[in-house]
């Protein structure tokens, strides 16, 4: 749990301001909020545009921070111009959101039926005494990044492989900071490293376009199943690994089919001199 300790002159006492307080990021990132804009609060609600009044749905941190990070031509955003401080703000906002998700599940263990995982059954095969067992907290498979979520994805992937045999296409794609879509959207005096949000947005659009070419336009043939995962390299660039399972009639079996999919040759000097 992160918090800020503020000294109150009126009461001559110290006050802890948690990450859920609307003034937390205002006090921690003073340069990013020069006008004293308040951050996310637990009582924020969605705005009903149709009836022009607040709705009954609560605004979550996961929805609030993308809203603040969205670039608008009618609004000057000091957050997007923070450079390395902007990167720290992104990490802190993500950690705060993740911590609140964990806290919610900690306080709602009954809804997760965690009592089914307690008792003497936990001692079997573990080698623990009864005085060494504490209260176990269960993370459901819906918690992205949790052990149950990862194990469920692994089991699904193995089931797909068992049903469709081995994959036919192994494909990777890495974000390129020199993509024209990224360079055109950068603010003055910015590099791609200063805008990880922009790089992630463009990469997601490219990924969707690539998946559309493979699934709908069938550039490799008819795809019956696929599995992919996205990770981030040391430079902070998103990277995708994908496995595609093709229908029996579209499977790659000859050298000519391989040449249509993958090519490794020198460009023709007469056709493409620049690339040559």
PDB file of C-alpha atoms in Angstrom:
ATOM      1  CA  UNK A   1       0.000   0.000   0.000  1.00  0.00           C
ATOM      2  CA  UNK A   2       1.407   3.410  -1.004  1.00  0.00           C
ATOM      3  CA  UNK A   3       0.450   6.658   0.665  1.00  0.00           C
ATOM      4  CA  UNK A   4       1.613  10.231   1.185  1.00  0.00           C
ATOM      5  CA  UNK A   5       2.134  11.730   4.623  1.00  0.00           C
ATOM      6  CA  UNK A   6       0.990  15.383   4.750  1.00  0.00           C
ATOM      7  CA  UNK A   7       1.531  17.785   7.621  1.00  0.00           C
ATOM      8  CA  UNK A   8      -1.568  19.772   8.570  1.00  0.00           C
ATOM      9  CA  UNK A   9      -0.688  23.168   9.989  1.00  0.00           C
ATOM     10  CA  UNK A  10      -4.144  23.729  11.444  1.00  0.00           C
ATOM     11  CA  UNK A  11      -4.256  20.559  13.503  1.00  0.00           C
ATOM     12  CA  UNK A  12      -0.490  20.235  13.960  1.00  0.00           C
ATOM     13  CA  UNK A  13      -0.674  16.590  12.990  1.00  0.00           C
ATOM     14  CA  UNK A  14       0.271  14.167  10.229  1.00  0.00           C
ATOM     15  CA  UNK A  15      -2.280  12.800   7.771  1.00  0.00           C
ATOM     16  CA  UNK A  16      -1.902   9.784   5.525  1.00  0.00           C
ATOM     17  CA  UNK A  17      -3.290  10.154   2.015  1.00  0.00           C
ATOM     18  CA  UNK A  18      -3.776   6.768   0.380  1.00  0.00           C
ATOM     19  CA  UNK A  19      -3.634   5.995  -3.324  1.00  0.00           C
ATOM     20  CA  UNK A  20      -7.447   5.961  -3.420  1.00  0.00           C
ATOM     21  CA  UNK A  21      -7.633   9.608  -2.370  1.00  0.00           C
ATOM     22  CA  UNK A  22      -8.392  12.035  -5.256  1.00  0.00           C
ATOM     23  CA  UNK A  23      -5.426  14.194  -4.194  1.00  0.00           C
ATOM     24  CA  UNK A  24      -2.868  11.360  -4.182  1.00  0.00           C
ATOM     25  CA  UNK A  25      -1.521  11.807  -7.719  1.00  0.00           C
ATOM     26  CA  UNK A  26      -1.940  15.569  -7.443  1.00  0.00           C
ATOM     27  CA  UNK A  27       0.459  15.686  -4.494  1.00  0.00           C
ATOM     28  CA  UNK A  28       2.866  13.071  -5.842  1.00  0.00           C
ATOM     29  CA  UNK A  29       3.110  14.303  -9.460  1.00  0.00           C
ATOM     30  CA  UNK A  30       2.992  18.053  -9.014  1.00  0.00           C
ATOM     31  CA  UNK A  31       4.471  18.796 -12.452  1.00  0.00           C
ATOM     32  CA  UNK A  32       1.818  16.712 -14.226  1.00  0.00           C
ATOM     33  CA  UNK A  33      -1.093  18.448 -12.477  1.00  0.00           C
ATOM     34  CA  UNK A  34      -0.096  22.131 -12.266  1.00  0.00           C
ATOM     35  CA  UNK A  35      -3.699  23.300 -11.909  1.00  0.00           C
ATOM     36  CA  UNK A  36      -4.506  20.992  -9.046  1.00  0.00           C
ATOM     37  CA  UNK A  37      -6.743  18.603 -10.986  1.00  0.00           C
ATOM     38  CA  UNK A  38      -8.137  15.921  -8.723  1.00  0.00           C
ATOM     39  CA  UNK A  39      -7.766  12.265  -9.614  1.00  0.00           C
ATOM     40  CA  UNK A  40      -9.913   9.196  -9.251  1.00  0.00           C
ATOM     41  CA  UNK A  41     -12.212   8.853  -6.238  1.00  0.00           C
ATOM     42  CA  UNK A  42     -14.285   5.940  -4.999  1.00  0.00           C
ATOM     43  CA  UNK A  43     -17.566   7.867  -5.371  1.00  0.00           C
ATOM     44  CA  UNK A  44     -17.173   8.795  -9.055  1.00  0.00           C
ATOM     45  CA  UNK A  45     -20.026   7.710 -11.316  1.00  0.00           C
ATOM     46  CA  UNK A  46     -20.541   7.381 -15.042  1.00  0.00           C
ATOM     47  CA  UNK A  47     -22.298  10.255 -16.781  1.00  0.00           C
ATOM     48  CA  UNK A  48     -25.550   9.401 -18.548  1.00  0.00           C
ATOM     49  CA  UNK A  49     -25.417  11.402 -21.776  1.00  0.00           C
ATOM     50  CA  UNK A  50     -28.999  10.574 -22.707  1.00  0.00           C
ATOM     51  CA  UNK A  51     -30.539  12.018 -19.533  1.00  0.00           C
ATOM     52  CA  UNK A  52     -27.669  14.450 -18.786  1.00  0.00           C
ATOM     53  CA  UNK A  53     -27.152  13.248 -15.234  1.00  0.00           C
ATOM     54  CA  UNK A  54     -24.924  10.808 -13.312  1.00  0.00           C
ATOM     55  CA  UNK A  55     -25.805   7.160 -13.756  1.00  0.00           C
ATOM     56  CA  UNK A  56     -25.814   4.455 -11.105  1.00  0.00           C
ATOM     57  CA  UNK A  57     -22.711   2.727 -12.468  1.00  0.00           C
ATOM     58  CA  UNK A  58     -19.494   3.431 -10.599  1.00  0.00           C
ATOM     59  CA  UNK A  59     -16.472   4.705 -12.517  1.00  0.00           C
ATOM     60  CA  UNK A  60     -13.536   2.355 -11.941  1.00  0.00           C
ATOM     61  CA  UNK A  61      -9.846   3.175 -11.965  1.00  0.00           C
ATOM     62  CA  UNK A  62      -9.413   1.012 -15.045  1.00  0.00           C
ATOM     63  CA  UNK A  63     -11.812   3.328 -16.876  1.00  0.00           C
ATOM     64  CA  UNK A  64     -10.651   6.609 -15.350  1.00  0.00           C
ATOM     65  CA  UNK A  65      -6.953   6.493 -16.256  1.00  0.00           C
ATOM     66  CA  UNK A  66      -7.432   5.674 -19.973  1.00  0.00           C
ATOM     67  CA  UNK A  67      -9.832   8.610 -20.091  1.00  0.00           C
ATOM     68  CA  UNK A  68      -7.177  10.921 -18.641  1.00  0.00           C
ATOM     69  CA  UNK A  69      -4.510   9.567 -21.002  1.00  0.00           C
ATOM     70  CA  UNK A  70      -6.581  10.046 -24.148  1.00  0.00           C
ATOM     71  CA  UNK A  71      -5.213  12.870 -26.276  1.00  0.00           C
ATOM     72  CA  UNK A  72      -7.752  15.545 -27.234  1.00  0.00           C
ATOM     73  CA  UNK A  73      -7.081  18.446 -29.624  1.00  0.00           C
ATOM     74  CA  UNK A  74      -9.198  20.791 -27.465  1.00  0.00           C
ATOM     75  CA  UNK A  75      -7.283  20.078 -24.260  1.00  0.00           C
ATOM     76  CA  UNK A  76      -3.644  20.683 -23.332  1.00  0.00           C
ATOM     77  CA  UNK A  77      -2.375  17.560 -21.570  1.00  0.00           C
ATOM     78  CA  UNK A  78       0.655  18.045 -19.343  1.00  0.00           C
ATOM     79  CA  UNK A  79       0.588  14.314 -18.549  1.00  0.00           C
ATOM     80  CA  UNK A  80       1.469  13.296 -22.121  1.00  0.00           C
ATOM     81  CA  UNK A  81       4.383  15.755 -22.110  1.00  0.00           C
ATOM     82  CA  UNK A  82       5.968  14.403 -18.924  1.00  0.00           C
ATOM     83  CA  UNK A  83       8.666  12.272 -20.566  1.00  0.00           C
ATOM     84  CA  UNK A  84      10.160   9.837 -18.065  1.00  0.00           C
ATOM     85  CA  UNK A  85       7.859  11.182 -15.370  1.00  0.00           C
ATOM     86  CA  UNK A  86       4.929  10.169 -17.585  1.00  0.00           C
ATOM     87  CA  UNK A  87       6.296   6.613 -17.654  1.00  0.00           C
ATOM     88  CA  UNK A  88       6.499   6.589 -13.856  1.00  0.00           C
ATOM     89  CA  UNK A  89       2.930   7.872 -13.681  1.00  0.00           C
ATOM     90  CA  UNK A  90       1.746   5.029 -15.934  1.00  0.00           C
ATOM     91  CA  UNK A  91       3.418   2.416 -13.749  1.00  0.00           C
ATOM     92  CA  UNK A  92       2.052   3.974 -10.567  1.00  0.00           C
ATOM     93  CA  UNK A  93      -1.482   4.199 -11.985  1.00  0.00           C
ATOM     94  CA  UNK A  94      -1.353   0.566 -13.093  1.00  0.00           C
ATOM     95  CA  UNK A  95       0.000  -0.572  -9.710  1.00  0.00           C
ATOM     96  CA  UNK A  96      -2.708   1.385  -7.893  1.00  0.00           C
ATOM     97  CA  UNK A  97      -5.420  -0.158 -10.059  1.00  0.00           C
ATOM     98  CA  UNK A  98      -4.006  -3.636  -9.588  1.00  0.00           C
ATOM     99  CA  UNK A  99      -3.758  -3.164  -5.824  1.00  0.00           C
ATOM    100  CA  UNK A 100      -7.411  -2.121  -5.612  1.00  0.00           C
ATOM    101  CA  UNK A 101      -8.433  -5.159  -7.636  1.00  0.00           C
ATOM    102  CA  UNK A 102      -6.541  -7.379  -5.209  1.00  0.00           C
ATOM    103  CA  UNK A 103      -8.073  -5.588  -2.221  1.00  0.00           C
ATOM    104  CA  UNK A 104     -11.569  -6.090  -3.614  1.00  0.00           C
ATOM    105  CA  UNK A 105     -11.009  -9.815  -3.968  1.00  0.00           C
ATOM    106  CA  UNK A 106      -9.504  -9.981  -0.502  1.00  0.00           C
ATOM    107  CA  UNK A 107     -12.618  -8.403   1.006  1.00  0.00           C
ATOM    108  CA  UNK A 108     -15.046 -10.512  -1.051  1.00  0.00           C
ATOM    109  CA  UNK A 109     -13.651 -13.973  -0.493  1.00  0.00           C
ATOM    110  CA  UNK A 110     -17.075 -15.312   0.444  1.00  0.00           C
ATOM    111  CA  UNK A 111     -18.347 -14.573  -3.043  1.00  0.00           C
ATOM    112  CA  UNK A 112     -15.438 -16.610  -4.394  1.00  0.00           C
ATOM    113  CA  UNK A 113     -16.382 -19.547  -2.108  1.00  0.00           C
ATOM    114  CA  UNK A 114     -12.876 -19.569  -0.648  1.00  0.00           C
ATOM    115  CA  UNK A 115     -14.058 -21.667   2.279  1.00  0.00           C
ATOM    116  CA  UNK A 116     -13.951 -24.656  -0.069  1.00  0.00           C
ATOM    117  CA  UNK A 117     -10.167 -24.344  -0.214  1.00  0.00           C
ATOM    118  CA  UNK A 118      -9.569 -24.166   3.539  1.00  0.00           C
ATOM    119  CA  UNK A 119      -9.428 -26.732   6.311  1.00  0.00           C
ATOM    120  CA  UNK A 120      -7.372 -29.839   6.889  1.00  0.00           C
ATOM    121  CA  UNK A 121      -7.274 -30.647   3.178  1.00  0.00           C
ATOM    122  CA  UNK A 122      -4.612 -27.942   2.750  1.00  0.00           C
ATOM    123  CA  UNK A 123      -2.234 -29.871   4.995  1.00  0.00           C
ATOM    124  CA  UNK A 124      -2.259 -33.047   2.950  1.00  0.00           C
ATOM    125  CA  UNK A 125       0.899 -33.467   0.895  1.00  0.00           C
ATOM    126  CA  UNK A 126       2.285 -30.059   1.906  1.00  0.00           C
ATOM    127  CA  UNK A 127       4.139 -31.066   5.028  1.00  0.00           C
ATOM    128  CA  UNK A 128       2.755 -28.313   7.253  1.00  0.00           C
ATOM    129  CA  UNK A 129       1.524 -28.397  10.822  1.00  0.00           C
ATOM    130  CA  UNK A 130      -1.859 -27.064  11.835  1.00  0.00           C
ATOM    131  CA  UNK A 131      -0.268 -24.014  13.463  1.00  0.00           C
ATOM    132  CA  UNK A 132       1.551 -23.119  10.224  1.00  0.00           C
ATOM    133  CA  UNK A 133      -1.560 -22.661   8.075  1.00  0.00           C
ATOM    134  CA  UNK A 134      -2.975 -19.162   7.787  1.00  0.00           C
ATOM    135  CA  UNK A 135      -5.923 -17.776   5.905  1.00  0.00           C
ATOM    136  CA  UNK A 136      -5.682 -18.485   2.218  1.00  0.00           C
ATOM    137  CA  UNK A 137      -6.805 -15.842  -0.277  1.00  0.00           C
ATOM    138  CA  UNK A 138      -8.195 -17.135  -3.561  1.00  0.00           C
ATOM    139  CA  UNK A 139      -7.675 -15.311  -6.845  1.00  0.00           C
ATOM    140  CA  UNK A 140     -10.314 -16.404  -9.384  1.00  0.00           C
ATOM    141  CA  UNK A 141      -9.463 -17.159 -12.994  1.00  0.00           C
ATOM    142  CA  UNK A 142     -11.088 -13.850 -13.980  1.00  0.00           C
ATOM    143  CA  UNK A 143      -8.151 -11.993 -12.372  1.00  0.00           C
ATOM    144  CA  UNK A 144      -5.845 -11.348 -15.330  1.00  0.00           C
ATOM    145  CA  UNK A 145      -2.274 -12.358 -14.569  1.00  0.00           C
ATOM    146  CA  UNK A 146      -3.195 -14.533 -11.596  1.00  0.00           C
ATOM    147  CA  UNK A 147      -2.068 -18.167 -11.331  1.00  0.00           C
ATOM    148  CA  UNK A 148      -5.553 -19.549 -12.026  1.00  0.00           C
ATOM    149  CA  UNK A 149      -5.934 -17.287 -15.057  1.00  0.00           C
ATOM    150  CA  UNK A 150      -2.568 -18.394 -16.446  1.00  0.00           C
ATOM    151  CA  UNK A 151      -3.265 -22.070 -15.762  1.00  0.00           C
ATOM    152  CA  UNK A 152      -6.686 -21.823 -17.399  1.00  0.00           C
ATOM    153  CA  UNK A 153      -5.170 -20.277 -20.524  1.00  0.00           C
ATOM    154  CA  UNK A 154      -2.525 -23.006 -20.564  1.00  0.00           C
ATOM    155  CA  UNK A 155      -5.158 -25.732 -20.329  1.00  0.00           C
ATOM    156  CA  UNK A 156      -7.195 -24.115 -23.119  1.00  0.00           C
ATOM    157  CA  UNK A 157      -4.117 -23.917 -25.339  1.00  0.00           C
ATOM    158  CA  UNK A 158      -3.264 -27.565 -24.699  1.00  0.00           C
ATOM    159  CA  UNK A 159      -6.851 -28.589 -25.471  1.00  0.00           C
ATOM    160  CA  UNK A 160      -6.725 -26.677 -28.785  1.00  0.00           C
ATOM    161  CA  UNK A 161      -3.421 -28.332 -29.672  1.00  0.00           C
ATOM    162  CA  UNK A 162      -4.685 -31.791 -28.705  1.00  0.00           C
ATOM    163  CA  UNK A 163      -7.766 -31.387 -30.900  1.00  0.00           C
ATOM    164  CA  UNK A 164      -6.072 -29.790 -33.941  1.00  0.00           C
ATOM    165  CA  UNK A 165      -2.687 -31.548 -33.710  1.00  0.00           C
ATOM    166  CA  UNK A 166       0.441 -29.435 -34.158  1.00  0.00           C
ATOM    167  CA  UNK A 167       0.210 -25.764 -35.253  1.00  0.00           C
ATOM    168  CA  UNK A 168       0.990 -24.887 -38.867  1.00  0.00           C
ATOM    169  CA  UNK A 169       2.071 -21.238 -38.639  1.00  0.00           C
ATOM    170  CA  UNK A 170       4.262 -19.617 -35.962  1.00  0.00           C
ATOM    171  CA  UNK A 171       4.122 -15.842 -36.414  1.00  0.00           C
ATOM    172  CA  UNK A 172       5.654 -12.932 -34.509  1.00  0.00           C
ATOM    173  CA  UNK A 173       5.152  -9.181 -34.792  1.00  0.00           C
ATOM    174  CA  UNK A 174       7.026  -6.459 -32.918  1.00  0.00           C
ATOM    175  CA  UNK A 175       6.110  -2.791 -32.637  1.00  0.00           C
ATOM    176  CA  UNK A 176       8.311  -0.503 -34.692  1.00  0.00           C
ATOM    177  CA  UNK A 177       8.821   2.965 -33.131  1.00  0.00           C
ATOM    178  CA  UNK A 178       9.420   4.352 -36.635  1.00  0.00           C
ATOM    179  CA  UNK A 179       5.969   3.422 -37.902  1.00  0.00           C
ATOM    180  CA  UNK A 180       4.525   6.523 -39.631  1.00  0.00           C
ATOM    181  CA  UNK A 181       1.351   6.281 -37.528  1.00  0.00           C
ATOM    182  CA  UNK A 182       3.469   6.742 -34.398  1.00  0.00           C
ATOM    183  CA  UNK A 183       5.745   9.447 -35.772  1.00  0.00           C
ATOM    184  CA  UNK A 184       2.831  11.562 -37.022  1.00  0.00           C
ATOM    185  CA  UNK A 185       1.001  11.428 -33.679  1.00  0.00           C
ATOM    186  CA  UNK A 186       4.009  12.402 -31.549  1.00  0.00           C
ATOM    187  CA  UNK A 187       3.933  15.817 -29.950  1.00  0.00           C
ATOM    188  CA  UNK A 188       6.731  18.324 -30.724  1.00  0.00           C
ATOM    189  CA  UNK A 189      10.178  17.331 -29.400  1.00  0.00           C
ATOM    190  CA  UNK A 190       8.979  13.832 -28.501  1.00  0.00           C
ATOM    191  CA  UNK A 191      10.373  10.402 -29.286  1.00  0.00           C
ATOM    192  CA  UNK A 192       8.495   7.116 -29.331  1.00  0.00           C
ATOM    193  CA  UNK A 193       9.985   6.194 -25.947  1.00  0.00           C
ATOM    194  CA  UNK A 194       8.177   9.195 -24.438  1.00  0.00           C
ATOM    195  CA  UNK A 195       4.769   7.841 -25.495  1.00  0.00           C
ATOM    196  CA  UNK A 196       4.389   4.176 -24.532  1.00  0.00           C
ATOM    197  CA  UNK A 197       0.614   4.641 -24.639  1.00  0.00           C
ATOM    198  CA  UNK A 198       0.781   5.695 -28.289  1.00  0.00           C
ATOM    199  CA  UNK A 199       3.069   2.786 -29.202  1.00  0.00           C
ATOM    200  CA  UNK A 200       0.686   0.336 -27.526  1.00  0.00           C
ATOM    201  CA  UNK A 201      -2.354   1.819 -29.310  1.00  0.00           C
ATOM    202  CA  UNK A 202      -0.759   1.650 -32.760  1.00  0.00           C
ATOM    203  CA  UNK A 203       0.528  -1.858 -32.123  1.00  0.00           C
ATOM    204  CA  UNK A 204      -2.975  -3.018 -31.160  1.00  0.00           C
ATOM    205  CA  UNK A 205      -4.402  -1.550 -34.372  1.00  0.00           C
ATOM    206  CA  UNK A 206      -1.691  -3.268 -36.400  1.00  0.00           C
ATOM    207  CA  UNK A 207      -2.332  -6.536 -34.583  1.00  0.00           C
ATOM    208  CA  UNK A 208      -6.060  -6.371 -35.333  1.00  0.00           C
ATOM    209  CA  UNK A 209      -5.369  -5.626 -38.985  1.00  0.00           C
ATOM    210  CA  UNK A 210      -2.959  -8.558 -39.194  1.00  0.00           C
ATOM    211  CA  UNK A 211      -5.429 -10.925 -37.538  1.00  0.00           C
ATOM    212  CA  UNK A 212      -8.125  -9.764 -39.965  1.00  0.00           C
ATOM    213  CA  UNK A 213      -5.878 -10.569 -42.916  1.00  0.00           C
ATOM    214  CA  UNK A 214      -5.212 -14.035 -41.540  1.00  0.00           C
ATOM    215  CA  UNK A 215      -8.704 -14.967 -40.312  1.00  0.00           C
ATOM    216  CA  UNK A 216     -11.064 -13.239 -42.758  1.00  0.00           C
ATOM    217  CA  UNK A 217      -8.937 -12.736 -45.858  1.00  0.00           C
ATOM    218  CA  UNK A 218      -7.310 -16.174 -45.398  1.00  0.00           C
ATOM    219  CA  UNK A 219      -3.803 -15.261 -46.567  1.00  0.00           C
ATOM    220  CA  UNK A 220      -2.547 -18.574 -45.151  1.00  0.00           C
ATOM    221  CA  UNK A 221      -5.723 -20.504 -45.886  1.00  0.00           C
ATOM    222  CA  UNK A 222      -8.669 -21.319 -43.641  1.00  0.00           C
ATOM    223  CA  UNK A 223      -7.781 -20.940 -39.955  1.00  0.00           C
ATOM    224  CA  UNK A 224      -9.656 -23.276 -37.599  1.00  0.00           C
ATOM    225  CA  UNK A 225      -7.974 -22.143 -34.354  1.00  0.00           C
ATOM    226  CA  UNK A 226      -5.277 -19.815 -33.078  1.00  0.00           C
ATOM    227  CA  UNK A 227      -3.480 -18.934 -29.844  1.00  0.00           C
ATOM    228  CA  UNK A 228      -1.449 -15.798 -29.182  1.00  0.00           C
ATOM    229  CA  UNK A 229       0.187 -13.914 -26.342  1.00  0.00           C
ATOM    230  CA  UNK A 230       1.587 -10.389 -26.031  1.00  0.00           C
ATOM    231  CA  UNK A 231       4.681  -9.483 -24.057  1.00  0.00           C
ATOM    232  CA  UNK A 232       6.907  -6.419 -23.764  1.00  0.00           C
ATOM    233  CA  UNK A 233      10.576  -6.406 -24.680  1.00  0.00           C
ATOM    234  CA  UNK A 234      13.307  -4.761 -22.641  1.00  0.00           C
ATOM    235  CA  UNK A 235      12.951  -1.617 -24.760  1.00  0.00           C
ATOM    236  CA  UNK A 236       9.268  -1.439 -23.812  1.00  0.00           C
ATOM    237  CA  UNK A 237       7.997  -2.425 -27.266  1.00  0.00           C
ATOM    238  CA  UNK A 238       4.995  -4.782 -27.383  1.00  0.00           C
ATOM    239  CA  UNK A 239       5.590  -8.115 -29.081  1.00  0.00           C
ATOM    240  CA  UNK A 240       3.165 -10.864 -30.133  1.00  0.00           C
ATOM    241  CA  UNK A 241       3.705 -14.603 -30.547  1.00  0.00           C
ATOM    242  CA  UNK A 242       0.916 -16.396 -32.418  1.00  0.00           C
ATOM    243  CA  UNK A 243       0.204 -20.003 -33.393  1.00  0.00           C
ATOM    244  CA  UNK A 244      -2.291 -20.758 -36.157  1.00  0.00           C
ATOM    245  CA  UNK A 245      -3.958 -24.084 -36.884  1.00  0.00           C
ATOM    246  CA  UNK A 246      -5.049 -24.491 -40.498  1.00  0.00           C
ATOM    247  CA  UNK A 247      -7.761 -26.663 -42.009  1.00  0.00           C
ATOM    248  CA  UNK A 248      -6.555 -29.952 -43.489  1.00  0.00           C
ATOM    249  CA  UNK A 249      -6.927 -28.679 -47.059  1.00  0.00           C
ATOM    250  CA  UNK A 250      -4.865 -25.545 -46.275  1.00  0.00           C
ATOM    251  CA  UNK A 251      -1.985 -27.187 -44.426  1.00  0.00           C
ATOM    252  CA  UNK A 252       1.527 -26.453 -45.680  1.00  0.00           C
ATOM    253  CA  UNK A 253       2.955 -29.621 -47.225  1.00  0.00           C
ATOM    254  CA  UNK A 254       5.155 -28.597 -50.168  1.00  0.00           C
ATOM    255  CA  UNK A 255       8.109 -26.294 -50.710  1.00  0.00           C
ATOM    256  CA  UNK A 256       6.086 -24.101 -53.079  1.00  0.00           C
ATOM    257  CA  UNK A 257       3.537 -23.467 -50.334  1.00  0.00           C
ATOM    258  CA  UNK A 258       6.354 -22.444 -47.991  1.00  0.00           C
ATOM    259  CA  UNK A 259       7.742 -20.018 -50.580  1.00  0.00           C
ATOM    260  CA  UNK A 260       4.342 -18.337 -50.839  1.00  0.00           C
ATOM    261  CA  UNK A 261       4.266 -17.717 -47.092  1.00  0.00           C
ATOM    262  CA  UNK A 262       7.898 -17.008 -46.154  1.00  0.00           C
ATOM    263  CA  UNK A 263      10.568 -15.450 -48.343  1.00  0.00           C
ATOM    264  CA  UNK A 264      14.262 -14.844 -47.668  1.00  0.00           C
ATOM    265  CA  UNK A 265      16.000 -13.448 -50.748  1.00  0.00           C
ATOM    266  CA  UNK A 266      17.839 -10.372 -51.954  1.00  0.00           C
ATOM    267  CA  UNK A 267      15.564  -7.745 -53.565  1.00  0.00           C
ATOM    268  CA  UNK A 268      15.794  -7.281 -57.299  1.00  0.00           C
ATOM    269  CA  UNK A 269      18.075  -4.372 -58.147  1.00  0.00           C
ATOM    270  CA  UNK A 270      15.978  -3.441 -61.175  1.00  0.00           C
ATOM    271  CA  UNK A 271      12.612  -3.619 -59.422  1.00  0.00           C
ATOM    272  CA  UNK A 272      13.395  -2.223 -55.943  1.00  0.00           C
ATOM    273  CA  UNK A 273      16.693  -0.367 -55.963  1.00  0.00           C
ATOM    274  CA  UNK A 274      16.182   1.382 -52.618  1.00  0.00           C
ATOM    275  CA  UNK A 275      15.509  -1.844 -50.732  1.00  0.00           C
ATOM    276  CA  UNK A 276      18.353  -3.555 -52.609  1.00  0.00           C
TER     277      UNK A 276
END
